[in-house]
Coordinates of C-alpha atoms in Angstrom, one line a residue:
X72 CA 12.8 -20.5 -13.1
X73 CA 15.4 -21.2 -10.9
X74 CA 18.1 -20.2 -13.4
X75 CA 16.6 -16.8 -13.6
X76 CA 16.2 -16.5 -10.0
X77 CA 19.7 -17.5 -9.7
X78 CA 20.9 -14.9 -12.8
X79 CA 18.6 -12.2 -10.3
X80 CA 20.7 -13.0 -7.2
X81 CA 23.8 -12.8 -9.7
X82 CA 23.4 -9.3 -10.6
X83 CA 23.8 -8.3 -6.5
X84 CA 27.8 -8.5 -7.6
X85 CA 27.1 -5.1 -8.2
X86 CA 27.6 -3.2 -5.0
X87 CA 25.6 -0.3 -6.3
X88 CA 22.4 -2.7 -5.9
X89 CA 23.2 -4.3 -2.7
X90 CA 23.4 -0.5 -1.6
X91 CA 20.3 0.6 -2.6
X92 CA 18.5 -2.7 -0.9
X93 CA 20.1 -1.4 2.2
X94 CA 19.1 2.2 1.6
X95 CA 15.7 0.8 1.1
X96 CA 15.1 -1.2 3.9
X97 CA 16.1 1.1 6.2
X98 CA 14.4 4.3 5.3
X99 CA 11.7 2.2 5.3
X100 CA 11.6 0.9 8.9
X101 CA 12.3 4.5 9.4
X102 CA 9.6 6.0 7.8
X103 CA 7.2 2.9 9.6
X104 CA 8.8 4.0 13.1
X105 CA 7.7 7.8 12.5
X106 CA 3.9 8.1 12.9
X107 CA 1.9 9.8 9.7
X108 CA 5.1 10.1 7.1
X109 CA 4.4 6.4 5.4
X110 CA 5.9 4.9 2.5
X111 CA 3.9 7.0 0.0
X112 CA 5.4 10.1 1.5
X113 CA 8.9 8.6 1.3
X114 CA 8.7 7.5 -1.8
X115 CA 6.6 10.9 -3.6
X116 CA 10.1 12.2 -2.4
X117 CA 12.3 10.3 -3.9
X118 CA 10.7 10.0 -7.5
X119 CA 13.2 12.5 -8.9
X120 CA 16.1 10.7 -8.2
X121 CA 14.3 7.4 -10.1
X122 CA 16.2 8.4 -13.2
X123 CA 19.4 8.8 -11.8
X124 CA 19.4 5.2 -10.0
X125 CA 17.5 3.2 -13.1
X126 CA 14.8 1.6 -13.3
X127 CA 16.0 -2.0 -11.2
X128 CA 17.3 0.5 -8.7
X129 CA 13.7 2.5 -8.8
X130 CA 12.2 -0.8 -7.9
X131 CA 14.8 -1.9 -5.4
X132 CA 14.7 1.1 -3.6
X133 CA 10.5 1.3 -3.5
X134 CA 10.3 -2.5 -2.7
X135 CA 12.8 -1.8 0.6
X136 CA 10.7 1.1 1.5
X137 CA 7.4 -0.9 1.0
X138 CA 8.4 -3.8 3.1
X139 CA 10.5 -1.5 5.5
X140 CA 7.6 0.3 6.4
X141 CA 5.5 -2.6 7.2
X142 CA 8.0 -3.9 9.4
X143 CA 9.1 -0.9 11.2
X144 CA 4.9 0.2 12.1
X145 CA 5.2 -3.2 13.9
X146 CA 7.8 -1.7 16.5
X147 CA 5.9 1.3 18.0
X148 CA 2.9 -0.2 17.7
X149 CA 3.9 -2.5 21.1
X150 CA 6.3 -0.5 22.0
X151 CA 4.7 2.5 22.7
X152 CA 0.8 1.8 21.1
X153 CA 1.5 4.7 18.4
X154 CA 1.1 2.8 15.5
X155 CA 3.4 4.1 12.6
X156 CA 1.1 2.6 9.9
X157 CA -2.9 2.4 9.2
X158 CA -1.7 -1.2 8.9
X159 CA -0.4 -1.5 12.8
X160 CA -3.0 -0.7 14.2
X161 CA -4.4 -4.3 14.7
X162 CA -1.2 -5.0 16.3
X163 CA -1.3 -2.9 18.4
X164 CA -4.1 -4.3 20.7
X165 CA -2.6 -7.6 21.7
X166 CA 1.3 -6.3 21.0
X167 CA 0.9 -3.4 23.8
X168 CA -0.6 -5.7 26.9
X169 CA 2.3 -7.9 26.0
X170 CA 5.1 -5.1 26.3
X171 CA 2.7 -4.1 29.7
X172 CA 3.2 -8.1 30.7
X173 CA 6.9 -7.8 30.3
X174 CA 6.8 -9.7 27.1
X175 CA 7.7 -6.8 24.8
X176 CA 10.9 -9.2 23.1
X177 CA 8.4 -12.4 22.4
X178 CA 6.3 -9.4 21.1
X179 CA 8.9 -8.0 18.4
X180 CA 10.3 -11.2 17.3
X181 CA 6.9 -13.0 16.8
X182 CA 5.9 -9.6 14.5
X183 CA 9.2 -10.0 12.9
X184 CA 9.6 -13.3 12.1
X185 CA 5.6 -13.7 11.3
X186 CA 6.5 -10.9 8.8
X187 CA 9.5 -12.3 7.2
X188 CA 7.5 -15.5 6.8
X189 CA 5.0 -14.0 4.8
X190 CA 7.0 -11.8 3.1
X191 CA 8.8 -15.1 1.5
X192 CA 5.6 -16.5 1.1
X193 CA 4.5 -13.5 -1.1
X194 CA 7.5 -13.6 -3.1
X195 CA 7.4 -17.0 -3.9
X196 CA 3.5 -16.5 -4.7
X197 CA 4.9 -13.4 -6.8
X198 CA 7.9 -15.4 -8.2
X199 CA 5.5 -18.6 -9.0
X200 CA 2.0 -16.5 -10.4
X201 CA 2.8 -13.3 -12.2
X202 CA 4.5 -15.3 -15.6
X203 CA 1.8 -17.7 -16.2
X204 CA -0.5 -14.9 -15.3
X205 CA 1.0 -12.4 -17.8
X206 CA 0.6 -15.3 -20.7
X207 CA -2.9 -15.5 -19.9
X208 CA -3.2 -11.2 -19.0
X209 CA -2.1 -11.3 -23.2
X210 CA -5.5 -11.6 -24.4
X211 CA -7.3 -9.5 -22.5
X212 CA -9.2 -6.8 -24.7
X213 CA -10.2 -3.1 -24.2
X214 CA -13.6 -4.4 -22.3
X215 CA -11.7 -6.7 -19.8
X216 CA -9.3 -3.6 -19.0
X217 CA -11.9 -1.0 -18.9
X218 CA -14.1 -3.5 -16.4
X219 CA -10.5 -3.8 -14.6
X220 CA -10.2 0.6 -14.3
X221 CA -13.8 0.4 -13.4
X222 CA -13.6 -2.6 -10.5
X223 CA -10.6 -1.1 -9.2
X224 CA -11.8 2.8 -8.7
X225 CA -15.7 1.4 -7.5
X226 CA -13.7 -1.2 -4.7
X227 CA -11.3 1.5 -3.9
X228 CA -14.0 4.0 -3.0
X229 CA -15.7 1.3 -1.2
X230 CA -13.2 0.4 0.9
X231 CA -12.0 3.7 1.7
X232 CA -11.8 4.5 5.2
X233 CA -14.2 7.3 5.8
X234 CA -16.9 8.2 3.5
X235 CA -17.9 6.3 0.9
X236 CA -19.1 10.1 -1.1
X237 CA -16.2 11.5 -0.5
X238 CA -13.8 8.9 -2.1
X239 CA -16.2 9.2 -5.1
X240 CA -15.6 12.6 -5.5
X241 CA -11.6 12.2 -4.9
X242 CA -12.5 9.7 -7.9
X243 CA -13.6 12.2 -10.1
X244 CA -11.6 14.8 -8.8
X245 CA -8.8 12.6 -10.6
X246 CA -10.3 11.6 -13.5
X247 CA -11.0 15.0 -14.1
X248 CA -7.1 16.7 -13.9
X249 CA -6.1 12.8 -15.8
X250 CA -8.4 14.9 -18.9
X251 CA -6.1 17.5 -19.1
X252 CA -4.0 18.1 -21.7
X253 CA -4.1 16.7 -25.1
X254 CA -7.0 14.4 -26.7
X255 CA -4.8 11.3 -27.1
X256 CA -7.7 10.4 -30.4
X257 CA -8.7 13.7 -31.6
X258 CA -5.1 15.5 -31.0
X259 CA -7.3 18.3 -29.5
X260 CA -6.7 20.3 -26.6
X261 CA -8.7 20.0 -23.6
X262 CA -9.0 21.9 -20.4
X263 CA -6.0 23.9 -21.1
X264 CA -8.1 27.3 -21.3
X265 CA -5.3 28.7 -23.7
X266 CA -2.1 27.7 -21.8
X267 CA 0.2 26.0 -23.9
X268 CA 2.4 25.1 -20.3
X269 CA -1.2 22.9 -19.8
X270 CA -0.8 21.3 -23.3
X271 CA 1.3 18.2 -21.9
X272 CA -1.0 18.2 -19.1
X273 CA -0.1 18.4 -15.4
X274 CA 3.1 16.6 -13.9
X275 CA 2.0 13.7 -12.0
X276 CA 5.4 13.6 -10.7
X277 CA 4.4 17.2 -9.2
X278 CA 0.7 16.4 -8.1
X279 CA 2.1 13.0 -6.1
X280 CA 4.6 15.2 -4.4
X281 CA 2.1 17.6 -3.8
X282 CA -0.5 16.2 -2.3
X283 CA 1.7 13.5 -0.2
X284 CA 5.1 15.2 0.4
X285 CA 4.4 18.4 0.9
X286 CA 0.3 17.8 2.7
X287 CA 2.5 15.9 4.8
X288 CA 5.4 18.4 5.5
X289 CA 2.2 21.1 6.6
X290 CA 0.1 18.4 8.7
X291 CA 3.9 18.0 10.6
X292 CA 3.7 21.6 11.3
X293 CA 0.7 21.1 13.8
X294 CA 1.2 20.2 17.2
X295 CA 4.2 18.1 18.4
X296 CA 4.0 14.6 19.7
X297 CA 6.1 14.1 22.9
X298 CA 7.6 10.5 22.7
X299 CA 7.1 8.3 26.3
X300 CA 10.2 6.8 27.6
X301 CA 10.6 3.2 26.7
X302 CA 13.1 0.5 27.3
X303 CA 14.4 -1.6 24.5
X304 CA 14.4 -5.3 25.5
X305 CA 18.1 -7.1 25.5
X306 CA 18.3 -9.4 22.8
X307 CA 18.3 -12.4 25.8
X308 CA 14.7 -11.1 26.5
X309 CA 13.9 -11.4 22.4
X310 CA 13.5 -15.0 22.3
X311 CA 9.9 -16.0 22.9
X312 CA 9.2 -19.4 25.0
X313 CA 7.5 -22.8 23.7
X314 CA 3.9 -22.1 24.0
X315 CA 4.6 -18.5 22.5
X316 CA 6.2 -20.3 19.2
X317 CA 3.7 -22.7 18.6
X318 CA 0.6 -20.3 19.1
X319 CA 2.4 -17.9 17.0
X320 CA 3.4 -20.0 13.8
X321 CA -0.5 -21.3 12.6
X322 CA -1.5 -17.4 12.8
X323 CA 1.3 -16.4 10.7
X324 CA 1.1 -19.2 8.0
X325 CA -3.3 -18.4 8.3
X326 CA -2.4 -14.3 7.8
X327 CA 0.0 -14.7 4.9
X328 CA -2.7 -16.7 3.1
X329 CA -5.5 -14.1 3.8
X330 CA -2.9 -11.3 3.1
X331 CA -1.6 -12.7 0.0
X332 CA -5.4 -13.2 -1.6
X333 CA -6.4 -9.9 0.1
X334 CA -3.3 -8.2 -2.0
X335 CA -4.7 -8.7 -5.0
X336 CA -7.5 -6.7 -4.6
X337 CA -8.3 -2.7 -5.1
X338 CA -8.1 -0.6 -1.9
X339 CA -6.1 -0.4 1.3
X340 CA -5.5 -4.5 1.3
X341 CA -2.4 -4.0 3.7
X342 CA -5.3 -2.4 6.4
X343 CA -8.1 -5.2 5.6
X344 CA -6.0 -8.2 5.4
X345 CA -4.7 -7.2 9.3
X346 CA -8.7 -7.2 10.4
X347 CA -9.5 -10.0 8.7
X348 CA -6.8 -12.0 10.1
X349 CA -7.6 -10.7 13.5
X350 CA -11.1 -11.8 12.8
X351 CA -10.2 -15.3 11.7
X352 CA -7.5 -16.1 14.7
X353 CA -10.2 -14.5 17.5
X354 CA -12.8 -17.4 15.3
X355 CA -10.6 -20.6 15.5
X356 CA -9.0 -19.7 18.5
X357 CA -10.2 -22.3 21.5
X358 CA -9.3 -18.8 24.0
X359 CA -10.9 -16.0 21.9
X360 CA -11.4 -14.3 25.8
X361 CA -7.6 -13.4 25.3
X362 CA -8.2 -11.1 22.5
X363 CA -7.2 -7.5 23.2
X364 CA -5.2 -8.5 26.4
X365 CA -1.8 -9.5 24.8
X366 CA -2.8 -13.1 22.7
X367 CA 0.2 -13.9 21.1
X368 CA -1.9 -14.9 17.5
X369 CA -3.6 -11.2 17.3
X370 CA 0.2 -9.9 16.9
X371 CA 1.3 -13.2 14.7
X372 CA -1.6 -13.2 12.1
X373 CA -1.9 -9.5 11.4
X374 CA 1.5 -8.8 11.1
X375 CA 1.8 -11.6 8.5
X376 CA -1.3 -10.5 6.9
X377 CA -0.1 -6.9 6.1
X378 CA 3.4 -8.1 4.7
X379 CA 1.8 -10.8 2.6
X380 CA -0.6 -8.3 1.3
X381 CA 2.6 -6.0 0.4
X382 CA 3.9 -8.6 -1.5
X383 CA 0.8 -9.9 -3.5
X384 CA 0.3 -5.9 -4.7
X385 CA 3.2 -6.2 -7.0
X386 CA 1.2 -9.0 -9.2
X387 CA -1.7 -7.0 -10.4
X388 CA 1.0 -3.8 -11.6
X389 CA 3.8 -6.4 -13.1
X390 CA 1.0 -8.2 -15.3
X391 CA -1.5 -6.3 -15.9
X392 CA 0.2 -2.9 -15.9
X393 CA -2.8 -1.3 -13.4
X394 CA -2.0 -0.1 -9.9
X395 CA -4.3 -1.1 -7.3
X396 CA -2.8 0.7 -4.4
X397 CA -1.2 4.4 -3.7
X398 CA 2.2 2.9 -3.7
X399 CA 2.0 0.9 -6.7
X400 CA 1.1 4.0 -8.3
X401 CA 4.7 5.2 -7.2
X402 CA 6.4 2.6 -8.3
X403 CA 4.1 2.6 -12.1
X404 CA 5.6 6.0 -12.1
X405 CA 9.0 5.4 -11.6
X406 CA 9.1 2.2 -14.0
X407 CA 7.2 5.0 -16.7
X408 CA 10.1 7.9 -15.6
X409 CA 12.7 4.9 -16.8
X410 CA 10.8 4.5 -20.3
X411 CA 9.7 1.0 -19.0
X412 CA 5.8 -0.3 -19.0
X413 CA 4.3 -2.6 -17.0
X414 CA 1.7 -5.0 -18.6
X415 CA 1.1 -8.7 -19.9
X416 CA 4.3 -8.9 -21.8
X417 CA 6.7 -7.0 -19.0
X418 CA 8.2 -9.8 -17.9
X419 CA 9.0 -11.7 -20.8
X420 CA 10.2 -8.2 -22.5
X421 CA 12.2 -7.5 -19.0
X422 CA 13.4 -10.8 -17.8
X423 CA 16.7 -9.5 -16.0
X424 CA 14.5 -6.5 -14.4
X425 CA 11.6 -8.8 -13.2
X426 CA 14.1 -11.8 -11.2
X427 CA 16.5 -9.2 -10.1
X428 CA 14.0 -7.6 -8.2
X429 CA 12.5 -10.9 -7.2
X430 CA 16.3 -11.6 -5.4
X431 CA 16.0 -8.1 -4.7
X432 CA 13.0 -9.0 -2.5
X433 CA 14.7 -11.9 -0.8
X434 CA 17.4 -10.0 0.4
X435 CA 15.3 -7.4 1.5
X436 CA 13.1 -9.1 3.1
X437 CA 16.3 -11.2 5.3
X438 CA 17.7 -8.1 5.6
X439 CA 14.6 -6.2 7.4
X440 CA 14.5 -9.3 9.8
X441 CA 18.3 -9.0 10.6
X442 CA 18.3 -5.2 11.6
X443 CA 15.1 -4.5 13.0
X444 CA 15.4 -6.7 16.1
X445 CA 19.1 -6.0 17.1
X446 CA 18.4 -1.9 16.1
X447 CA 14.6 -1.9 18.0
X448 CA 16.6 0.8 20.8
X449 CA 17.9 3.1 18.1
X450 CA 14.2 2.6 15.5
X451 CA 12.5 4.3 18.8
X452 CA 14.8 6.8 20.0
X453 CA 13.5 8.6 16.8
X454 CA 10.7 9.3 18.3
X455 CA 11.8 11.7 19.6
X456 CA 12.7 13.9 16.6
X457 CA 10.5 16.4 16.6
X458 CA 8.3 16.2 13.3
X459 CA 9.2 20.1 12.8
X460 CA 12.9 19.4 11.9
X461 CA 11.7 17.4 9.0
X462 CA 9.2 19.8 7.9
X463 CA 12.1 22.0 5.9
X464 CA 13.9 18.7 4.6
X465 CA 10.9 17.4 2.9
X466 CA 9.6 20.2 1.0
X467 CA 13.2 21.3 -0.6
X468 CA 13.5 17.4 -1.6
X469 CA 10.4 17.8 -3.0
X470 CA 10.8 21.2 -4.6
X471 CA 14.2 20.2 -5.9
X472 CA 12.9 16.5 -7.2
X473 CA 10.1 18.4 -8.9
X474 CA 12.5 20.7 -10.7
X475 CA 14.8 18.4 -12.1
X476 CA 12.0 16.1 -13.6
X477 CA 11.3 19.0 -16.0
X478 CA 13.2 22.0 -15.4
X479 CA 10.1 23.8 -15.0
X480 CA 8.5 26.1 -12.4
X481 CA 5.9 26.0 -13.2
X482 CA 5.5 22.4 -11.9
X483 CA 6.6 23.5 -8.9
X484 CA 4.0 26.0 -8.7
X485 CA 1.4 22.7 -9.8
X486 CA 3.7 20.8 -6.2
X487 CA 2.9 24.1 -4.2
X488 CA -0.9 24.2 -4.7
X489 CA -1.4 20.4 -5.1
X490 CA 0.4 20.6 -1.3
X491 CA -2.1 23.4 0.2
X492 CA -5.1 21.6 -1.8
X493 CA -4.3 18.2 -0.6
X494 CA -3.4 19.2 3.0
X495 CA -7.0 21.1 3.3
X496 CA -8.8 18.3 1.5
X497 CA -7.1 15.3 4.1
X498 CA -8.5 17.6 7.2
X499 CA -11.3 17.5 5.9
X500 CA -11.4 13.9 5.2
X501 CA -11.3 13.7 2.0
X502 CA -8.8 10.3 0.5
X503 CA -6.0 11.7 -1.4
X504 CA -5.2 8.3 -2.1
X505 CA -8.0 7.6 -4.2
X506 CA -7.5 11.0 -5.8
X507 CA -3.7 9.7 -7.5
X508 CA -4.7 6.3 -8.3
X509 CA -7.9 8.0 -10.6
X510 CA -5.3 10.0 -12.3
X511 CA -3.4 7.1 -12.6
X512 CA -6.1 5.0 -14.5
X513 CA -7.5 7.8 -16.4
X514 CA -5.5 7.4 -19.6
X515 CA -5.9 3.3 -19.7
X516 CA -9.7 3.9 -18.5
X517 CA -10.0 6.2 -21.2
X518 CA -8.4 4.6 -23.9
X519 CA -10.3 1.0 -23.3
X520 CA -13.3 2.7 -23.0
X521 CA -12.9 4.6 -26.5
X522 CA -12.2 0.7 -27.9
X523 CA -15.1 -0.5 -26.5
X524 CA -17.1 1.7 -28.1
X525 CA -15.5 1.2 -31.6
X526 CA -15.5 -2.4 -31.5
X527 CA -19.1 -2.6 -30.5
X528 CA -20.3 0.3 -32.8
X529 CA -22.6 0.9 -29.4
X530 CA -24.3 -2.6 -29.3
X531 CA -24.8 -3.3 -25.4
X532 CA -24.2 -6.9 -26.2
X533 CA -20.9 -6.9 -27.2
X534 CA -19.5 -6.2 -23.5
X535 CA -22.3 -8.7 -22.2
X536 CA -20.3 -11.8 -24.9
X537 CA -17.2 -11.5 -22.9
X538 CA -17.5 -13.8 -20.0
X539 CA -14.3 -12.1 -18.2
X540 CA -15.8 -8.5 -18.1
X541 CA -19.3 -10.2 -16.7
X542 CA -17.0 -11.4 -13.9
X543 CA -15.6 -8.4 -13.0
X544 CA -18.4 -6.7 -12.9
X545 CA -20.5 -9.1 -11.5
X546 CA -17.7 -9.6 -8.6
X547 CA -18.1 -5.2 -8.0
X548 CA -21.8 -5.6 -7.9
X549 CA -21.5 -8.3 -5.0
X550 CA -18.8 -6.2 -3.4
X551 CA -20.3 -2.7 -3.6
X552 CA -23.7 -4.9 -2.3
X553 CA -22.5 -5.9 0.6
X554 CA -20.5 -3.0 2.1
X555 CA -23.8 -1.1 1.7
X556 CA -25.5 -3.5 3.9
X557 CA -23.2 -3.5 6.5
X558 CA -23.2 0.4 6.6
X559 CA -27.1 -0.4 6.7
X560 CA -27.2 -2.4 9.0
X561 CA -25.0 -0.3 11.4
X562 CA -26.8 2.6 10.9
X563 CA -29.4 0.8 11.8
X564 CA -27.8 -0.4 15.3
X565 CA -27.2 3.1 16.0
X566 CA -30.5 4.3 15.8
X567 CA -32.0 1.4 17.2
X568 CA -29.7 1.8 20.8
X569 CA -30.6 4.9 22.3
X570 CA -34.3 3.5 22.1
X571 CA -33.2 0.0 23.8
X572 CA -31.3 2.1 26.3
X573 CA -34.4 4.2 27.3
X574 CA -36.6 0.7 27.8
X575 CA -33.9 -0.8 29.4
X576 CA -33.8 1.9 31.9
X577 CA -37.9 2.6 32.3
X578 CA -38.2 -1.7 32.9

């Protein structure tokens, strides 16, 4: 293992690679810094030029961009309390009353150091589980990945912010489109009402840019964000004091554990690793008072959370060739733009690939923790961009990424109307995310689904003999269970306090 590792940081003689870590890491601070673009925006925009880099570069380049943006939310978020990521925003509660305490430098370097430590962490859990994983992901049947499609679209819609309906029908929103096109067992058309463009069914390349690039470039159009004045703290006020340190480093080793085992599962596990940290350290804590007035643990244990949780995402994609998250969707998409296929034997068919993004990752992650303090002035002068200047830039990359994929307009067309659709459907509330990882697992839902049903010839017991499937679905039962009796039992609080409110105030 070390060999390989060692053959991974090897390749890096190639400045070409060292480049694109760079590229990669910065664009995605950037992208964390600016509030509401994200790394799925970033990276919808930069599928077309997946081809042109290769496929280690595809991954390089996504894997900066994915940690980069989990670092760079970190900054604004107590800086300023704009969070630049769904995943700051736990940060932001005890990392703003320490900027307002004058402790804004303990602040940043806690979040970045807990964050590079977890990001090693997750590597090393990445480097150490995903080969014995994949020998064991080899005999998995059609039933185990069908359960697999199943748990991970059922959890996703569960853990979906917002409605729990809505997601669903995101779900089968996706599903639906993922039809279109060609009967991979029949060779029959389907949905194509007589276009023969509609025969290869619809670009996903297009529909990602659609409904994340360019939604994004028309919510940017709205109303413009005015950026207050901050001071950047002098690298003399960066270093945090004794008591600081040794609060800090239990909550980040704590929140790269929870993040790491939170990683592996379907659904925003970058957000829900960050409130379950903050729900363990406010637990074990001996001062859980200090919560939400600038403890130095709510900043250390989320922000180690999230990055582990970035990390531990890679695993399910590299063995099992299934997507859990939005952005591992990307980066399935770029590895499938290169001819390359993710699943129980891609790392023993792609050795050099596999540990050269595993160095890849290492550098990266030493990288993010060596710019982002020094550059923390620069990362929030962007602010004050205005999000209108962008707005042009974003939709010809998109268009022109779109048109090189295929040479065809009419995919851009399929990018134009994806765009309006998706922007409508995400004011309304609607989860785009869950939409694109549906058509994602269509085909492999499909496909296992269609082998299930061969193998068993329609006998109910056959899926009930494999002990793996049971688990999966036993383990969605238990999960779906439980988030419906906690959005029970809230309901049920908020009926319930207007009436103790009107007793309260007769008595």
């Amino acid at each position: 293992m070390l060999s390989d590792l060692g053959a991974g940081f090897a390749a890096f003689a190639d400045p070409t690679l060292i480049l694109l870590a760079v590229a990669g890491v910065v664009l995605g601070t950037l992208v964390g810094v600016l509030p509401g673009i994200g790394p799925i925006g970033a990276m919808s925009v930069l599928l077309g030029v997946t081809t042109q880099v290769g496929p280690t570069g595809s991954l390089i380049l996504f894997a900066g961009i994915y940690f980069g943006s989990t670092y760079g939310g970190s900054t604004t978020s107590i800086l300023l309390n704009i969070p630049g990521e769904a995943s700051s925003v736990v940060t932001a509660l005890d990392g703003n009353q320490m900027t307002k305490k004058g402790r804004s430098g303990p602040a940043l370097t806690i979040a970045a150091v807990s964050s590079f430590v977890a990001g090693t962490l997750s590597i090393l859990g990445l480097m150490l589980f995903a080969p014995s994983l994949s020998a064991y992901a080899v005999k998995l049947g059609p039933p185990e990945y069908m359960a697999l499609c199943v748990a991970g679209l059922v959890l996703l819609a569960s853990l979906s912010q917002g409605s729990t309906a809505r997601a669903m029908v995101m779900i089968c929103l996706g599903l639906a489109v993922g039809t279109v096109g060609i009967d991979p067992a029949g060779g029959e058309l389907r949905f194509t009402f007589g276009s023969t463009t509609l025969a290869q069914g619809f670009s996903f390349i297009a529909l990602v840019m659609g409904v994340f690039g360019i939604a994004e470039a028309l919510t940017m159009a709205g109303p413009q964000r005015h950026a207050e004045p901050v001071r950047a703290p002098t690298m003399r006020e960066l270093l945090p004091n004794r008591t600081e340190a040794r609060e800090a480093a239990p909550a980040a080793l704590r929140g790269s554990f929870i993040g790491f085992f939170l990683g592996l599962v379907p659904g925003p596990a970058a957000v829900l690793s960050t409130f379950a940290s903050y729900v363990v350290e406010r637990k074990v804590s001996r001062h859980p008072e200090r919560f939400g007035h600038g403890a130095v643990e709510g900043v250390a244990g989320p922000e180690a959370a999230n990055n582990a949780a970035a990390g531990a995402a890679f695993i399910p994609l590299m063995v099992l060739g299934i997507p859990f998250a939005p952005t591992m969707a990307l980066v399935l998409a770029a590895l499938l733009l290169n001819g390359i296929v993710p699943g129980p034997t891609f790392i023993a068919d792609q050795p050099e690939l596999f540990w050269t993004v595993i160095a890849a990752m290492y550098i990266g992650n030493l990288m993010l923790l060596v710019l982002n303090l020094p550059l923390v002035g620069l990362f929030t002068r962007l602010l004050a961009v205005p999000p209108q200047a962008m707005m042009p830039l974003i939709i010809g990359l998109c268009t022109i990424g779109v048109y090189a994929d295929g040479n065809s307009v009419f995919d851009v067309v399929v990018m134009l109307g994806a765009g309006l659709l998706g922007y409508l459907l995400r004011t309304s509330g609607f989860s785009m995310a869950a939409f694109v990882l549906a058509v994602v697992l269509q085909p492999t839902l499909e496909s296992s689904l269609r082998q299930t049903l061969a193998y068993s010839s329609g006998d109910p017991t056959y899926v009930l003999g494999r002990p793996i499937t049971l688990v999966v679905f036993a383990v969605v039962l238990v999960a779906v269970a439980t988030m419906a009796r906690a959005g029970w039992v809230a309901r049920r609080a908020r009926m319930t306090a207007p009436v103790d409110v009107e007793q309260r105030s007769t008595s």
